[in-house]
Amino acid sequence: MADVRELHKLLMELDDQLVTCMRCGMCQAVCPLYAETGREALVARGKIALLEHLAHEMIKDAAGVQEKVETCLLCGACAANCPSGVKVLDIFLKARAVLTGYMGLPPAKKLIFRGLLVRPGLFNTILGLGAKLQGLFVKPVNEMLGSSCARFQSDVIGDRHFPALAGEPLHKLVPSLDTAKGNSGLKVGFFPGCMVDKVFPRVGKAVLKVLEHHGVGVFLPGHQACCGIPALSSGDRKSYDVLVDKNLECFAGGSFDYLVTPCATCTSTIKKFWPTFADSADQGRREALVALAAKTLDINEFLVDILKVQPSGVPGAKDMKVTVHDPCHLKKSLGVAAQPRQVVRLNPNVELVEMKDADTCCGCGGSFTLLHYDLARRIGKKKRDNIAASGAQVVATGCPACMLQITDMLSKAGDRVAVRHPVELYAETLG
Amino acid sequence: MLSDALIKKFKEIAGQANVMDDEADRHAYSYDSAVLQPVVPALVVRPESTEALGKVVKLCGENGLPVTVRGSGTNLSGGTIPDPRDGVVILTNALNRILEINEEDMYAVVEPGVVTAKFAAEAAARGLFYPPDPGSQAVSTLGGNVAENAGGLRGLKYGVTKNYVMGVNFFDTEGEKIVTGSRTVKCVTGLNLAGLMVGSEGTLGVFSEIILKLVPPPAANKAMMVLFDDVAKASETVAAIIAAKIVPCTLEFLDNFTIRTVEDFAHAGLPVEAKALLLIEVDGHPAQVADEAAQVEAICKKMGATRVQVAQSAEERNKVWEARRAALSALARVRPTTVLEDATVPRSKIPAMIKALDEIAAKYKLLIGTFGHAGDGNLHPTILTDRRDTHEFERVERAIDEIFEVALGLGGTLSGEHGIGMAKSKWLAKETSRGTILYSRRLKKALDPKDILNPGKILGEE
Ligand SMILES: Cc1cc2nc3c(=O)[nH]c(=O)nc-3n(C[C@H](O)[C@H](O)[C@H](O)COP(=O)(O)OP(=O)(O)OC[C@H]3O[C@@H](n4cnc5c(N)ncnc54)[C@H](O)[C@@H]3O)c2cc1C
Ligand code: SF4
Ligand code: SF4
Ligand code: SF4
């Protein structure tokens, strides 16, 4: 363990941000964890107070503070609702880095981040092997959702119902692309993100189909790395920096007007965190990150705001009821909520039905679901109930992490509701 | 430190998971929304039933442990800062059931931890109206509202929490359940203990159930935004409206500093040159609303308003209120620390109060934005500062002293709605009398001989 004085010093550097919290408690109204547990230490106000108490040496229990700060979905609902404009997520991520630096990264995470994630080639190979072997270990449980569950209990998987790793990940199907601008006169860089690559390549294919249909050139460099959010949110700045640099290199080679992703989490990471957490680098890198962030868009946003895609006008059967879940990273972090609904409506067969609390977190929160499965499940259960009550046959959402979590929740309940990305619903209509 | 045996007893009553004794958890209950020094409790207990609540209070009583009940901890007067001597915090947020909403007789029975806005929404869904709407209603609890006698934007016409409390059940320090009030509109059975509980800030008993009055919702409403180039004209307008026997449901004031800050922040198209702004809403029967709105408009013009903007649609009405809702948010972003005061003066003294606030801001070199409930004289001078700057914060404290001095001098009161708590107890004698304090202390001593119910609040330390 590092020197405790160093810990206080580093936390004091956060003090300017911590002190902007006026303790009004308004974040209690929107925090899914507070709703579930009623615990002040788990809502933004409590976490910020604990960090401040630790910084000012009023509390000794660094491990206790770390545990509370890490029990968080990083859903950003608190920040979006904060009258004082406290940059809650920035604070939590910085604090996690400081606390992890002090307490050390747990061995399992060290293995995954430092051994695997930062080596995209190895990561792909291992998960590729996993995809081939998983049939031995998992059994299908819900063919509509394409979910499976483990044949044998393991600590990490528990009794989750998860979509299987895709037989062919996107990077196998489409290793790289560099196509010219078509009718649209536009070209985009395409960052599928790990989850689309390895679990939902069908979403990646849908994106490519839509882009091609609209005459948009695509630059898809091979060997992309993870956007870095799992490492950053675990406080592993070292692995995070390696991952961001790898991606920066990948995209440096191409020229494109926008960088699009079909993953809400990746978009918000690239757009918000890449520039914010660029301090360790030289000016050139920082400028490159800021420039890339400025170009980055969620795919739904790109289709609606930039391409101005319109419904075809062909009347459809309207025989598919679809409800939309707003991923936190899309609505709360980036303010994108109308566009995914527009994209869903591009499918003439869709009747859009709103569910209750469409914009509350599904309970996934990245690795939160791995570490706090019971809480994640309780929060997810509410989402499931709202989806079921909407009467929709399909729930559409622009975040593959949410897709995974929602699949687990629906599958457990035995629901026959399909989970799709909005772009998939649109791509279906393009023949 | 509490003994392990005692902690075990709490766990037996409330359940293992509902007793928090580790350091980090306890630190999360050391503060509330007031800008005061935190105090860490020895234990935090979260009973899930009113029976368990009573037993927890009794156990504290038997062991002489100071009890601070906490709803959402949003009070602005330090009412939920625990006692340093082995203080126990009792959370009510698991006691959040609405037990009954009676549409025929228009009342509701609730547990103390029900969130105000949720209750109001539930009543609205049944076609009824619960008017008290503190700015914190999205999170504050009804127990906290009763204990602080919270008010809101509709205070002028609809009154404050006390006007809706028909009864309160509460526990005394021996865990004995006291039943007061009734489900009937009229009830004079026994001493008016429910009245005593309103505004008691957790010092006289621990509420377990509250009976609240509900009213029919107004059928129509009309809102307007009125601009002035002079603060005095704005406050004279307030007086003129009331003098015309019109009682708007809401009559809010924003000063120039607040207008400019809101505009910088929200870009709502507010006139930054206006010296003051009134936001007025009338409600009731449609014909009466139309008539009163027209009268209010005429009065405003006559009193020298530079512009009167009447909202023509629900959307425009929402826009009118957006400016008010953004006030605190906008101010809170200017400097790290926001000290929200609530000195209240008779309506006719608002111009004098505002003038004094300007002078105080200049004298102590502080940023003060003032907004608030002009209709009931309840202003929120909001001091923007940085509590880490000790020199500046000393000036803040002196400025606050002076604000109260002026408010009392104008025949006003220390607190319109935020309570006395720890923050203002030293001032109490100044507004009331020595006798009042002694009488109150005797009362407290008789009901709570060991002084375990939120000690130090309201009446200060002896
Ligand atoms: C942004 C903001 C805006 C605000 N706007 C307003 C406003 O417009 N009007 C207004 O009046 N106030 C306002 N307040 C102050 C505050 O919200 C109110 O005082 C509110 O009533 C407190 O409710 P709470 O549930 O948070 O109670 P807490 O802060 O938890 O407790 C308040 C007091 O009630 C006591 N208490 C709580 N529950 C019980 C119980 N069951 N039995 C006995 N005692 C109990 C506590 O011991 C404490 O003394 C505002 C606060 C903020 C932060
Ligand atoms: S809403 Fe913002 S300012 Fe208020 S307590 Fe939460 S984080 Fe702090
Ligand atoms: S990020 Fe989400 S889970 Fe974490 S404190 Fe904020 S609202 Fe709660
Ligand atoms: S998984 Fe989805 S809903 Fe949950 S935190 Fe991430 S973006 Fe939000």
PDB file of N, CA, C and O and ligand atoms in Angstrom, chain A residues 73-75 264-265 325-330 360-366 399 401-402 405, ligand 4:
ATOM      1  N   LEU A  73     -23.371   2.781 -10.442  1.00  0.00           N
ATOM      2  CA  LEU A  73     -23.608   2.385 -11.826  1.00  0.00           C
ATOM      3  C   LEU A  73     -22.942   3.330 -12.810  1.00  0.00           C
ATOM      4  O   LEU A  73     -22.929   3.069 -13.998  1.00  0.00           O
ATOM      5  N   LEU A  74     -22.419   4.450 -12.295  1.00  0.00           N
ATOM      6  CA  LEU A  74     -21.891   5.507 -13.166  1.00  0.00           C
ATOM      7  C   LEU A  74     -22.916   5.860 -14.231  1.00  0.00           C
ATOM      8  O   LEU A  74     -22.573   6.117 -15.379  1.00  0.00           O
ATOM      9  N   CYS A  75     -24.190   5.819 -13.831  1.00  0.00           N
ATOM     10  CA  CYS A  75     -25.241   6.055 -14.815  1.00  0.00           C
ATOM     11  C   CYS A  75     -25.393   7.542 -15.111  1.00  0.00           C
ATOM     12  O   CYS A  75     -25.985   7.922 -16.118  1.00  0.00           O
ATOM     13  N   ALA A 264     -23.715   3.278 -26.846  1.00  0.00           N
ATOM     14  CA  ALA A 264     -23.869   4.500 -26.053  1.00  0.00           C
ATOM     15  C   ALA A 264     -22.678   4.693 -25.121  1.00  0.00           C
ATOM     16  O   ALA A 264     -22.176   5.804 -24.940  1.00  0.00           O
ATOM     17  N   THR A 265     -22.235   3.596 -24.538  1.00  0.00           N
ATOM     18  CA  THR A 265     -21.148   3.679 -23.577  1.00  0.00           C
ATOM     19  C   THR A 265     -19.864   4.137 -24.253  1.00  0.00           C
ATOM     20  O   THR A 265     -19.157   5.006 -23.750  1.00  0.00           O
ATOM     21  N   HIS A 325     -35.740   1.710 -24.600  1.00  0.00           N
ATOM     22  CA  HIS A 325     -35.053   1.964 -23.320  1.00  0.00           C
ATOM     23  C   HIS A 325     -33.952   2.989 -23.582  1.00  0.00           C
ATOM     24  O   HIS A 325     -33.150   2.812 -24.494  1.00  0.00           O
ATOM     25  N   ASP A 326     -33.919   4.053 -22.797  1.00  0.00           N
ATOM     26  CA  ASP A 326     -32.868   5.063 -22.950  1.00  0.00           C
ATOM     27  C   ASP A 326     -31.645   4.657 -22.143  1.00  0.00           C
ATOM     28  O   ASP A 326     -31.681   4.679 -20.912  1.00  0.00           O
ATOM     29  N   PRO A 327     -30.557   4.331 -22.800  1.00  0.00           N
ATOM     30  CA  PRO A 327     -29.345   4.045 -22.046  1.00  0.00           C
ATOM     31  C   PRO A 327     -28.889   5.322 -21.343  1.00  0.00           C
ATOM     32  O   PRO A 327     -28.964   6.410 -21.911  1.00  0.00           O
ATOM     33  N   CYS A 328     -28.427   5.179 -20.124  1.00  0.00           N
ATOM     34  CA  CYS A 328     -27.962   6.355 -19.387  1.00  0.00           C
ATOM     35  C   CYS A 328     -26.892   7.093 -20.167  1.00  0.00           C
ATOM     36  O   CYS A 328     -26.860   8.313 -20.206  1.00  0.00           O
ATOM     37  N   HIS A 329     -25.998   6.307 -20.760  1.00  0.00           N
ATOM     38  CA  HIS A 329     -24.876   6.949 -21.437  1.00  0.00           C
ATOM     39  C   HIS A 329     -25.316   7.711 -22.670  1.00  0.00           C
ATOM     40  O   HIS A 329     -24.578   8.513 -23.206  1.00  0.00           O
ATOM     41  N   LEU A 330     -26.528   7.438 -23.119  1.00  0.00           N
ATOM     42  CA  LEU A 330     -27.025   8.168 -24.280  1.00  0.00           C
ATOM     43  C   LEU A 330     -27.821   9.385 -23.820  1.00  0.00           C
ATOM     44  O   LEU A 330     -27.549  10.507 -24.198  1.00  0.00           O
ATOM     45  N   THR A 360     -34.712   5.285 -16.897  1.00  0.00           N
ATOM     46  CA  THR A 360     -33.953   4.887 -15.706  1.00  0.00           C
ATOM     47  C   THR A 360     -33.056   3.704 -16.066  1.00  0.00           C
ATOM     48  O   THR A 360     -33.343   2.929 -16.967  1.00  0.00           O
ATOM     49  N   CYS A 361     -31.983   3.622 -15.328  1.00  0.00           N
ATOM     50  CA  CYS A 361     -30.928   2.657 -15.647  1.00  0.00           C
ATOM     51  C   CYS A 361     -31.469   1.224 -15.616  1.00  0.00           C
ATOM     52  O   CYS A 361     -32.335   0.878 -14.820  1.00  0.00           O
ATOM     53  N   CYS A 362     -30.873   0.405 -16.481  1.00  0.00           N
ATOM     54  CA  CYS A 362     -31.267  -1.001 -16.535  1.00  0.00           C
ATOM     55  C   CYS A 362     -30.564  -1.804 -15.440  1.00  0.00           C
ATOM     56  O   CYS A 362     -30.859  -2.971 -15.244  1.00  0.00           O
ATOM     57  N   GLY A 363     -29.599  -1.167 -14.788  1.00  0.00           N
ATOM     58  CA  GLY A 363     -28.904  -1.870 -13.707  1.00  0.00           C
ATOM     59  C   GLY A 363     -27.592  -2.496 -14.121  1.00  0.00           C
ATOM     60  O   GLY A 363     -26.935  -3.144 -13.316  1.00  0.00           O
ATOM     61  N   CYS A 364     -27.190  -2.283 -15.366  1.00  0.00           N
ATOM     62  CA  CYS A 364     -25.968  -2.940 -15.831  1.00  0.00           C
ATOM     63  C   CYS A 364     -24.733  -2.212 -15.311  1.00  0.00           C
ATOM     64  O   CYS A 364     -23.963  -2.744 -14.536  1.00  0.00           O
ATOM     65  N   GLY A 365     -24.580  -0.940 -15.744  1.00  0.00           N
ATOM     66  CA  GLY A 365     -23.453  -0.160 -15.247  1.00  0.00           C
ATOM     67  C   GLY A 365     -22.107  -0.820 -15.471  1.00  0.00           C
ATOM     68  O   GLY A 365     -21.260  -0.828 -14.593  1.00  0.00           O
ATOM     69  N   GLY A 366     -21.907  -1.384 -16.654  1.00  0.00           N
ATOM     70  CA  GLY A 366     -20.609  -1.990 -16.967  1.00  0.00           C
ATOM     71  C   GLY A 366     -20.295  -3.103 -15.999  1.00  0.00           C
ATOM     72  O   GLY A 366     -21.101  -4.007 -15.807  1.00  0.00           O
ATOM     73  N   CYS A 399     -27.507   0.699 -26.651  1.00  0.00           N
ATOM     74  CA  CYS A 399     -26.305   0.373 -25.900  1.00  0.00           C
ATOM     75  C   CYS A 399     -26.217  -1.135 -25.731  1.00  0.00           C
ATOM     76  O   CYS A 399     -27.076  -1.746 -25.110  1.00  0.00           O
ATOM     77  N   ALA A 401     -24.429  -2.891 -23.881  1.00  0.00           N
ATOM     78  CA  ALA A 401     -24.357  -3.320 -22.478  1.00  0.00           C
ATOM     79  C   ALA A 401     -25.766  -3.433 -21.922  1.00  0.00           C
ATOM     80  O   ALA A 401     -26.113  -4.397 -21.228  1.00  0.00           O
ATOM     81  N   CYS A 402     -26.596  -2.444 -22.242  1.00  0.00           N
ATOM     82  CA  CYS A 402     -27.997  -2.525 -21.820  1.00  0.00           C
ATOM     83  C   CYS A 402     -28.662  -3.733 -22.473  1.00  0.00           C
ATOM     84  O   CYS A 402     -29.464  -4.426 -21.844  1.00  0.00           O
ATOM     85  N   GLN A 405     -27.824  -6.767 -20.435  1.00  0.00           N
ATOM     86  CA  GLN A 405     -28.484  -6.788 -19.135  1.00  0.00           C
ATOM     87  C   GLN A 405     -29.985  -7.059 -19.300  1.00  0.00           C
ATOM     88  O   GLN A 405     -30.571  -7.858 -18.579  1.00  0.00           O
TER      89      GLN A 405
HETATM   90  S1  SF4 C   4     -25.719  -0.395 -19.043  1.00  0.00           S
HETATM   91 FE1  SF4 C   4     -27.009   0.973 -20.105  1.00  0.00          FE
HETATM   92  S2  SF4 C   4     -28.511   1.714 -18.668  1.00  0.00           S
HETATM   93 FE2  SF4 C   4     -26.918   0.762 -17.527  1.00  0.00          FE
HETATM   94  S3  SF4 C   4     -25.382   2.294 -16.995  1.00  0.00           S
HETATM   95 FE3  SF4 C   4     -24.721   1.550 -18.975  1.00  0.00          FE
HETATM   96  S4  SF4 C   4     -25.735   2.761 -20.466  1.00  0.00           S
HETATM   97 FE4  SF4 C   4     -26.779   3.059 -18.488  1.00  0.00          FE
END
